[in-house]
CSV table of C-alpha atoms in Angstrom, one decimal:
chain,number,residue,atom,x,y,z
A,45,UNK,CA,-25.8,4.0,10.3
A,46,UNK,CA,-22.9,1.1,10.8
A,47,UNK,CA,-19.1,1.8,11.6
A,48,UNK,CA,-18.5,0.9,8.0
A,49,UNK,CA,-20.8,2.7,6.2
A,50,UNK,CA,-19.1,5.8,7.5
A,51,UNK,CA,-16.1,5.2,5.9
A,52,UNK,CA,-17.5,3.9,2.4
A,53,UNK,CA,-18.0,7.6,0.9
A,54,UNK,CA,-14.4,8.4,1.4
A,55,UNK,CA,-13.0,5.7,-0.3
A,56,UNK,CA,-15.3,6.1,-2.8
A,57,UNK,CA,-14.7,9.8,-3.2
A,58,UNK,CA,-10.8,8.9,-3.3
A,59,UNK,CA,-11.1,6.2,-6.0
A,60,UNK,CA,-13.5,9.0,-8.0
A,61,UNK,CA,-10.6,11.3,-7.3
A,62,UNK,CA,-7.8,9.0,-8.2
A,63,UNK,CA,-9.6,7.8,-11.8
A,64,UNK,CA,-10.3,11.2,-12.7
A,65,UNK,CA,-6.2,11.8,-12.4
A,66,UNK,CA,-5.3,9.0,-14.0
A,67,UNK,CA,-8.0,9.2,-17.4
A,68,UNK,CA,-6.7,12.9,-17.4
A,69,UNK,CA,-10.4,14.4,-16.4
A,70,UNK,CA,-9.0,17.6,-14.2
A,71,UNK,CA,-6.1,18.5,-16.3
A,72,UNK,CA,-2.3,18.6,-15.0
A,73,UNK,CA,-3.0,21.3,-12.3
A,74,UNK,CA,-6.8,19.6,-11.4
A,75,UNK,CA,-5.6,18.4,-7.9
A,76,UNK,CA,-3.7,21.7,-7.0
A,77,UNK,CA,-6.7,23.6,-7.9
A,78,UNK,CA,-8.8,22.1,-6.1
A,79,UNK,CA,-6.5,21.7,-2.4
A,80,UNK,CA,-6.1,25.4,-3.2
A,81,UNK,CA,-10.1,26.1,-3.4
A,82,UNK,CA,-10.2,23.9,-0.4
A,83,UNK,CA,-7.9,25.6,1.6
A,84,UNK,CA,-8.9,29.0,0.2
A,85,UNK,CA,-12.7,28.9,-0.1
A,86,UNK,CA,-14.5,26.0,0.8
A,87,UNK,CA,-13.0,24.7,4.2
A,88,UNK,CA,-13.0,28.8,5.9
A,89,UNK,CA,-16.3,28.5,5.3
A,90,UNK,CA,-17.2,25.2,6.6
A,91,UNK,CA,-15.2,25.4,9.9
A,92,UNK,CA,-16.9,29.2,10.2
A,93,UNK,CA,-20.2,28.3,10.0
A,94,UNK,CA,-19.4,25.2,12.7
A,95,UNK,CA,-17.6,27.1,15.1
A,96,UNK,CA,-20.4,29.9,15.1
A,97,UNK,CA,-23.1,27.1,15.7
A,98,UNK,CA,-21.0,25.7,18.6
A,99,UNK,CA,-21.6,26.4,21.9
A,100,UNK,CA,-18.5,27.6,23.8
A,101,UNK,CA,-19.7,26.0,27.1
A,102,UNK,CA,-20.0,23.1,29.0
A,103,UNK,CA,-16.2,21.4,28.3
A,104,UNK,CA,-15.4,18.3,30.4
A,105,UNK,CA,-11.9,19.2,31.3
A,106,UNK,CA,-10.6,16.1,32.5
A,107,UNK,CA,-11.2,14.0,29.2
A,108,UNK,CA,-10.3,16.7,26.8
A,109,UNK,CA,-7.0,16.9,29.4
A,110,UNK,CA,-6.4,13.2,28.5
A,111,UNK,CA,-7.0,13.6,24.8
A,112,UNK,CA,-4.7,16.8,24.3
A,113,UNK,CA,-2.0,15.0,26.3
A,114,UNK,CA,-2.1,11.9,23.4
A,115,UNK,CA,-2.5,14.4,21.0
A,116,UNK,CA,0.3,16.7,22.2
A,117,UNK,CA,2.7,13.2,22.6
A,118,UNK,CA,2.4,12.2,18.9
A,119,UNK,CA,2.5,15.2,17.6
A,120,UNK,CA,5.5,16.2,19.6
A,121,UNK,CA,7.1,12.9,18.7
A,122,UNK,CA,6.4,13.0,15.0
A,123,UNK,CA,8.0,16.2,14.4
A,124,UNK,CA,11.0,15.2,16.3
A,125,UNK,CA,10.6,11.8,14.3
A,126,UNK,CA,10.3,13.2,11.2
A,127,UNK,CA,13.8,15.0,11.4
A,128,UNK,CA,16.0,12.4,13.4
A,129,UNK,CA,14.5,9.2,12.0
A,130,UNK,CA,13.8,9.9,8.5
A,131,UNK,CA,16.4,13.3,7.8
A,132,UNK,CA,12.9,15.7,6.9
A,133,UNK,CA,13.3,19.5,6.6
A,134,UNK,CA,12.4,21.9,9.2
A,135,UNK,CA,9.6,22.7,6.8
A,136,UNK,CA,8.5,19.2,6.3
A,137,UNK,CA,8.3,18.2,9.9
A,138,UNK,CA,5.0,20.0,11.1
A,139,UNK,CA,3.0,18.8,8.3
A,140,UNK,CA,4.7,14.9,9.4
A,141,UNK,CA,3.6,15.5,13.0
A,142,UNK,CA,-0.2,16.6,11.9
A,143,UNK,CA,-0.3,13.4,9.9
A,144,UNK,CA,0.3,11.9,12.4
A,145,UNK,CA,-1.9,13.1,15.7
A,146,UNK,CA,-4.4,15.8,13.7
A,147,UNK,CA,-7.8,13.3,14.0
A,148,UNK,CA,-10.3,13.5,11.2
A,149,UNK,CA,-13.5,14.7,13.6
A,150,UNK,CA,-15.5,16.3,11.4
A,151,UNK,CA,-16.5,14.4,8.5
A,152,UNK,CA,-15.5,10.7,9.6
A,153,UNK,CA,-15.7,11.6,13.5
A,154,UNK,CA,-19.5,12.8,13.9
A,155,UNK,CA,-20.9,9.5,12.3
A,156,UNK,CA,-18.4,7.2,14.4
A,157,UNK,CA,-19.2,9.2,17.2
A,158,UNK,CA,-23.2,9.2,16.8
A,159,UNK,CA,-23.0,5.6,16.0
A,160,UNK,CA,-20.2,4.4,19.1
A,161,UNK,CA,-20.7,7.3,21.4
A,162,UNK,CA,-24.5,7.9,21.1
A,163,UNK,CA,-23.5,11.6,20.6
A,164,UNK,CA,-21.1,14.3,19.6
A,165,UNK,CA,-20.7,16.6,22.5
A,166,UNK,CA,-17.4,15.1,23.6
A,167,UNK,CA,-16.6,15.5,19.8
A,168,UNK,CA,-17.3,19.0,19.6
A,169,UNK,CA,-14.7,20.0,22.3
A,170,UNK,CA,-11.8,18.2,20.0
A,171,UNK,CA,-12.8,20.3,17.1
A,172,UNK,CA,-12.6,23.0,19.0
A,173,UNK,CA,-9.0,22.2,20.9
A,174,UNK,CA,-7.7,20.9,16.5
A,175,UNK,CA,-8.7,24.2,15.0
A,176,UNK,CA,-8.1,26.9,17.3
A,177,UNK,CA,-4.6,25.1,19.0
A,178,UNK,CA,-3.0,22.5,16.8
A,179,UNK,CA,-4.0,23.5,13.5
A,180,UNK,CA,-2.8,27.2,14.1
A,181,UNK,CA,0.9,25.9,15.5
A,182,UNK,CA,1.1,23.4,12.5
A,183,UNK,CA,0.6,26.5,10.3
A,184,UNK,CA,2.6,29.0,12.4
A,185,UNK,CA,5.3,26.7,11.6
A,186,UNK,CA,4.6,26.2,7.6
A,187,UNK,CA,4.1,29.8,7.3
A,188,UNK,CA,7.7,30.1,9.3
A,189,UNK,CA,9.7,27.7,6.5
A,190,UNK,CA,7.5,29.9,3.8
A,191,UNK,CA,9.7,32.9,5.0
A,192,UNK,CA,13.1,33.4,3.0
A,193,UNK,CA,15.3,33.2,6.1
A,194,UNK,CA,13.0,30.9,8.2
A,195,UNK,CA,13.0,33.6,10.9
A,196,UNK,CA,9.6,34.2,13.3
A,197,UNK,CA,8.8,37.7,12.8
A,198,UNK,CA,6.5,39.6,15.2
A,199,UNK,CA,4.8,41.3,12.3
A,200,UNK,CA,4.5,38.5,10.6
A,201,UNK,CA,3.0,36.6,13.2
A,202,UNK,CA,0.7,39.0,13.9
A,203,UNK,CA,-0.6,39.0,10.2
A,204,UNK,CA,-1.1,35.4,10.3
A,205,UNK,CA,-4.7,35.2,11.3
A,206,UNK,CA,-5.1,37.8,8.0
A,207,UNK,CA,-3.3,36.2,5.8
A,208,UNK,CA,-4.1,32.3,6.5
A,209,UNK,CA,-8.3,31.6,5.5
A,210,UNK,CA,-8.2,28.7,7.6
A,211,UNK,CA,-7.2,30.8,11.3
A,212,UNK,CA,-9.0,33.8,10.0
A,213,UNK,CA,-12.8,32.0,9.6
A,214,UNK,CA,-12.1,30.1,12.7
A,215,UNK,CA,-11.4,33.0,15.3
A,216,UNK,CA,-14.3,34.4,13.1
A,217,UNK,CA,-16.7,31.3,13.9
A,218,UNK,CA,-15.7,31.9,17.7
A,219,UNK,CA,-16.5,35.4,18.4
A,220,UNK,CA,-19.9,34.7,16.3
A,221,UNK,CA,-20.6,31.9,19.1
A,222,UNK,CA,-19.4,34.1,22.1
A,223,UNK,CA,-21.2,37.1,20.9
A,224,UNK,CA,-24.5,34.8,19.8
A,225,UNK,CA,-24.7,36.6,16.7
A,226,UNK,CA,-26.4,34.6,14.0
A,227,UNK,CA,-25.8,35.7,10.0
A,228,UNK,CA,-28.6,37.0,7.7
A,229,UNK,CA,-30.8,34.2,6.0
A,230,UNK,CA,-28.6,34.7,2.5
A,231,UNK,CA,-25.5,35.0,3.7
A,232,UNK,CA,-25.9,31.4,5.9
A,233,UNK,CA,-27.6,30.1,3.1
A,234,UNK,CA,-24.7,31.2,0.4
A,235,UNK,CA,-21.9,29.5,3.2
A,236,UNK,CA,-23.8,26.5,3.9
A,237,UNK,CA,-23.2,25.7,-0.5
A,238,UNK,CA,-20.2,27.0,0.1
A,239,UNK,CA,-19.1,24.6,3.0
A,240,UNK,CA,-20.7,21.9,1.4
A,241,UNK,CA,-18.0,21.1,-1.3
A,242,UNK,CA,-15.0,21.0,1.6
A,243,UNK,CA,-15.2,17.8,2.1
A,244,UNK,CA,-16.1,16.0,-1.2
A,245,UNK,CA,-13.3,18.5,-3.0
A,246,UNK,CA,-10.4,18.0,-0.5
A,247,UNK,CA,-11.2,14.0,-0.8
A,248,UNK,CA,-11.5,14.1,-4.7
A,249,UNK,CA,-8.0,16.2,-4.7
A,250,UNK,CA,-6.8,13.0,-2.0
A,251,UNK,CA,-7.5,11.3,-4.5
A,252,UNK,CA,-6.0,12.5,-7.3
A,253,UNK,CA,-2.9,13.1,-5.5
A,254,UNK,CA,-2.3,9.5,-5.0
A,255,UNK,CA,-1.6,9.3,-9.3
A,256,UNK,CA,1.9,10.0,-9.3
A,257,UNK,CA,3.3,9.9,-13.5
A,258,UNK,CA,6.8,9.7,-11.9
A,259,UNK,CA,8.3,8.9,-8.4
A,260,UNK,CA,10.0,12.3,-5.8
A,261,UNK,CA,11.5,11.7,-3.3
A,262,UNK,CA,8.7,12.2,-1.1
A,263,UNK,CA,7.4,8.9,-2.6
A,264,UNK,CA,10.3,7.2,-2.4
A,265,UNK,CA,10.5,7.9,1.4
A,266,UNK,CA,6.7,7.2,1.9
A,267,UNK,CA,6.6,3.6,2.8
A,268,UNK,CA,8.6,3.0,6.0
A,269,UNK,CA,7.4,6.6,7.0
A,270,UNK,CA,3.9,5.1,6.5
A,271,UNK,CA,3.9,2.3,8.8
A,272,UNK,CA,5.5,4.7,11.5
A,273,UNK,CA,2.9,7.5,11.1
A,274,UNK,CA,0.0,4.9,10.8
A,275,UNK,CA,1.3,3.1,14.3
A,276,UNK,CA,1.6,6.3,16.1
A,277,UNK,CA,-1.8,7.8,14.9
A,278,UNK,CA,-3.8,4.4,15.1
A,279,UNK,CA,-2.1,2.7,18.3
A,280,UNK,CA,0.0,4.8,20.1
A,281,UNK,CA,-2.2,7.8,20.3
A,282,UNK,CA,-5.4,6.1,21.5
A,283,UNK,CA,-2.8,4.1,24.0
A,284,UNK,CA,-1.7,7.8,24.9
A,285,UNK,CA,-5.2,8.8,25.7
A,286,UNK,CA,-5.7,5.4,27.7
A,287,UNK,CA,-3.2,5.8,29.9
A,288,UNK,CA,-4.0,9.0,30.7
A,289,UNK,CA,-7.5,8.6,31.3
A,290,UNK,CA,-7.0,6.1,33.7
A,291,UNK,CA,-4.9,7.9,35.5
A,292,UNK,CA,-7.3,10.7,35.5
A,293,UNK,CA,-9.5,8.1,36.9
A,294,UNK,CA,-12.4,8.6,34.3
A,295,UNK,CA,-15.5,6.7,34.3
A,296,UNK,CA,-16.2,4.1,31.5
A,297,UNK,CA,-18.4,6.6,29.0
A,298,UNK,CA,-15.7,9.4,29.3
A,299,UNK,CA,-13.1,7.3,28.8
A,300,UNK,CA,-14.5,5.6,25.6
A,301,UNK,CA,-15.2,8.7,24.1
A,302,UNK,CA,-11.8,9.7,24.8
A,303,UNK,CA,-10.0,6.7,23.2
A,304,UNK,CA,-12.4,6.9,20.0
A,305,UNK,CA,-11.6,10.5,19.4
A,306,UNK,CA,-7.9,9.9,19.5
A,307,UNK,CA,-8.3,6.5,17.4
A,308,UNK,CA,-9.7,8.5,14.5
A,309,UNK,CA,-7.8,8.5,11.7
A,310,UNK,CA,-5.6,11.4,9.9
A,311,UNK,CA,-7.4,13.9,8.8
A,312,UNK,CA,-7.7,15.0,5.1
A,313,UNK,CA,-6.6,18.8,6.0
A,314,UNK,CA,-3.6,17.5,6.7
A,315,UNK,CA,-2.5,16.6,3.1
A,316,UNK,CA,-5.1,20.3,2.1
A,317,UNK,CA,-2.1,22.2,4.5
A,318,UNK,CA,0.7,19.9,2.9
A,319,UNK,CA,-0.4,20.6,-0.6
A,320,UNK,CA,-0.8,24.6,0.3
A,321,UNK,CA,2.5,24.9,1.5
A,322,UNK,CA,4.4,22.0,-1.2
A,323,UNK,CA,5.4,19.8,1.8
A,324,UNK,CA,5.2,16.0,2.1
A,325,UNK,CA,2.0,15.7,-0.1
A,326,UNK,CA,3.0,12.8,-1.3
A,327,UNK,CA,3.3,10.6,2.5
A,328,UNK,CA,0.4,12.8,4.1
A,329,UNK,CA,-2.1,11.5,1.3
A,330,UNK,CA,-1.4,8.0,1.8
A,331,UNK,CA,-1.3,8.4,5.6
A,332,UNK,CA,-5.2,9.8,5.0
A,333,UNK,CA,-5.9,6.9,2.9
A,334,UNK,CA,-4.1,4.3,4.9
A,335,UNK,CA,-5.1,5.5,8.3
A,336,UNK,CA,-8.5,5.5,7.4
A,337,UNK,CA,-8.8,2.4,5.7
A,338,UNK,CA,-7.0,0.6,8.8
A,339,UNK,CA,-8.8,2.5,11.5
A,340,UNK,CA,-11.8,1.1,10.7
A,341,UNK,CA,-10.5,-2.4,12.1
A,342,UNK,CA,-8.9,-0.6,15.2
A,343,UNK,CA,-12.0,1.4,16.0
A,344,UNK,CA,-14.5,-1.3,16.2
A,345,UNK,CA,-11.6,-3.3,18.1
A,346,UNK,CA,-11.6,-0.2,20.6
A,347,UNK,CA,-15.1,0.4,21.0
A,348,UNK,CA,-15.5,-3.7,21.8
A,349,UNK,CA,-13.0,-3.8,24.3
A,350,UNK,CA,-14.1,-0.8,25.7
A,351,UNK,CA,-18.1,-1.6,26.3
């Protein structure tokens, strides 16, 4: 498979999503219904069913050192961008900074990976540090703004991993892969269709998001906002991780692997979580479609220099 033939079924899944909007295919509420069966149904079951298939050994700690350390710089930058730079919400800012340093490693990351890396290992261990650290602060802080008085409750945050799909299958998928239990034949079977639509849905719903009958101010703000958020999740992130690996003093392989990872582009969850909570759909779906259509130039440029 080439670099660019991993990125052709997600614009094609986005135009799909965007005509259907547009000729008035999935009705007025089509995109929120399906971010919410997304959110709700299809991507707890797909990060389940990953997570219980991964093994929960073997972690190079030096490279996934240099890739949190990018990843924690952006996204710490972002969200104190998003408020001083651009005047967001408290409740706007998390889903700003996941735009802008929450990588798209599953769907988009294991082909560039298999077809750059040779292999997914590396890969594996930045799923595992997105979904079970990043994506449960980005939604400890929605689920914080969702409160009437925007107060951090102890009871609440205690419920969380009840009450949010998303934390709920992952710890799930974990202690599945600690405890090496493996689920019956149907029930696998009934998750696997299950997991299945994630991706396709969430990028049809991307899709349809980006038909907008009349402008918010969410896409008013979008387009400076864009080029800041597509700088700091295509340059300065994989620049982050860079720096840091050679300072770490990794050798070549590790430190390719490394800068791919953090080159990848924003994830589609991100605009899935926006959309959930009614927060800066609007910016986070072009930053998916932007990121992605761009990072295909800076990932081949990477990988080049890199070799």
């Amino acid at each position: 498979m080439s670099l660019l033939s991993a990125f052709v079924p997600i614009w094609i899944l986005t135009v799909v999503g965007y005509a259907a909007c547009r000729w008035g295919l999935l009705g007025e509420a089509g995109a929120a219904v399906l971010g919410r069966f997304v959110f709700q149904l299809a991507m707890p079951a797909a990060l389940f069913l990953a997570l219980s298939r991964m093994p929960l050994s073997g972690f190079a700690a030096r490279p996934l050192l240099a890739f949190a350390a990018s990843t924690a710089a952006v996204v710490g930058f972002g969200w104190f961008g998003a408020s001083r730079l651009f005047g967001r919400a408290p409740g706007e800012r998390p889903i700003w900074a996941m735009a802008a340093g929450y990588v798209n490693s599953a769907n988009l990351g294991i082909p560039i990976a298999t077809q750059v890396l040779g292999d997914v290992a590396f890969l594996a261990q930045v799923v595992l540090l997105q979904v079970l650290v990043v994506a449960p602060v980005i939604l400890l802080a929605l689920d914080r703004q969702s409160d009437p008085v925007g107060r951090v409750r102890a009871r609440r945050i205690a419920s969380l991993p009840v009450r949010n799909p998303v934390i709920l299958a992952s710890l799930l998928g974990v202690a599945c892969s600690a405890a090496g239990l493996r689920l019956p034949s149907a029930a696998d079977a009934t998750l696997t269709l299950l997991s299945g639509a994630a991706v396709p849905a969430a990028l049809v719903a991307l899709g349809a998001s980006l038909h907008r009958t009349s402008p918010s101010r969410d896409d008013r703000a979008a387009p400076v906002e864009l080029v800041v958020i597509t700088a700091l999740k295509l340059v300065v992130q994989p620049g982050v991780a860079y720096a840091v690996g050679l300072a770490l003093q990794l050798p070549a392989p590790q430190l390719l692997a490394v800068v791919v990872c953090a080159g990848l582009p924003t994830a589609q969850n991100t605009f899935i979580f926006g959309q959930e909570y009614g927060v800066g759909e609007a910016v986070t779906s072009r930053a998916v479609v932007l990121t992605t259509t761009l990072s295909l130039a800076t990932l081949a440029a990477a990988a080049a220099l890199l070799r």
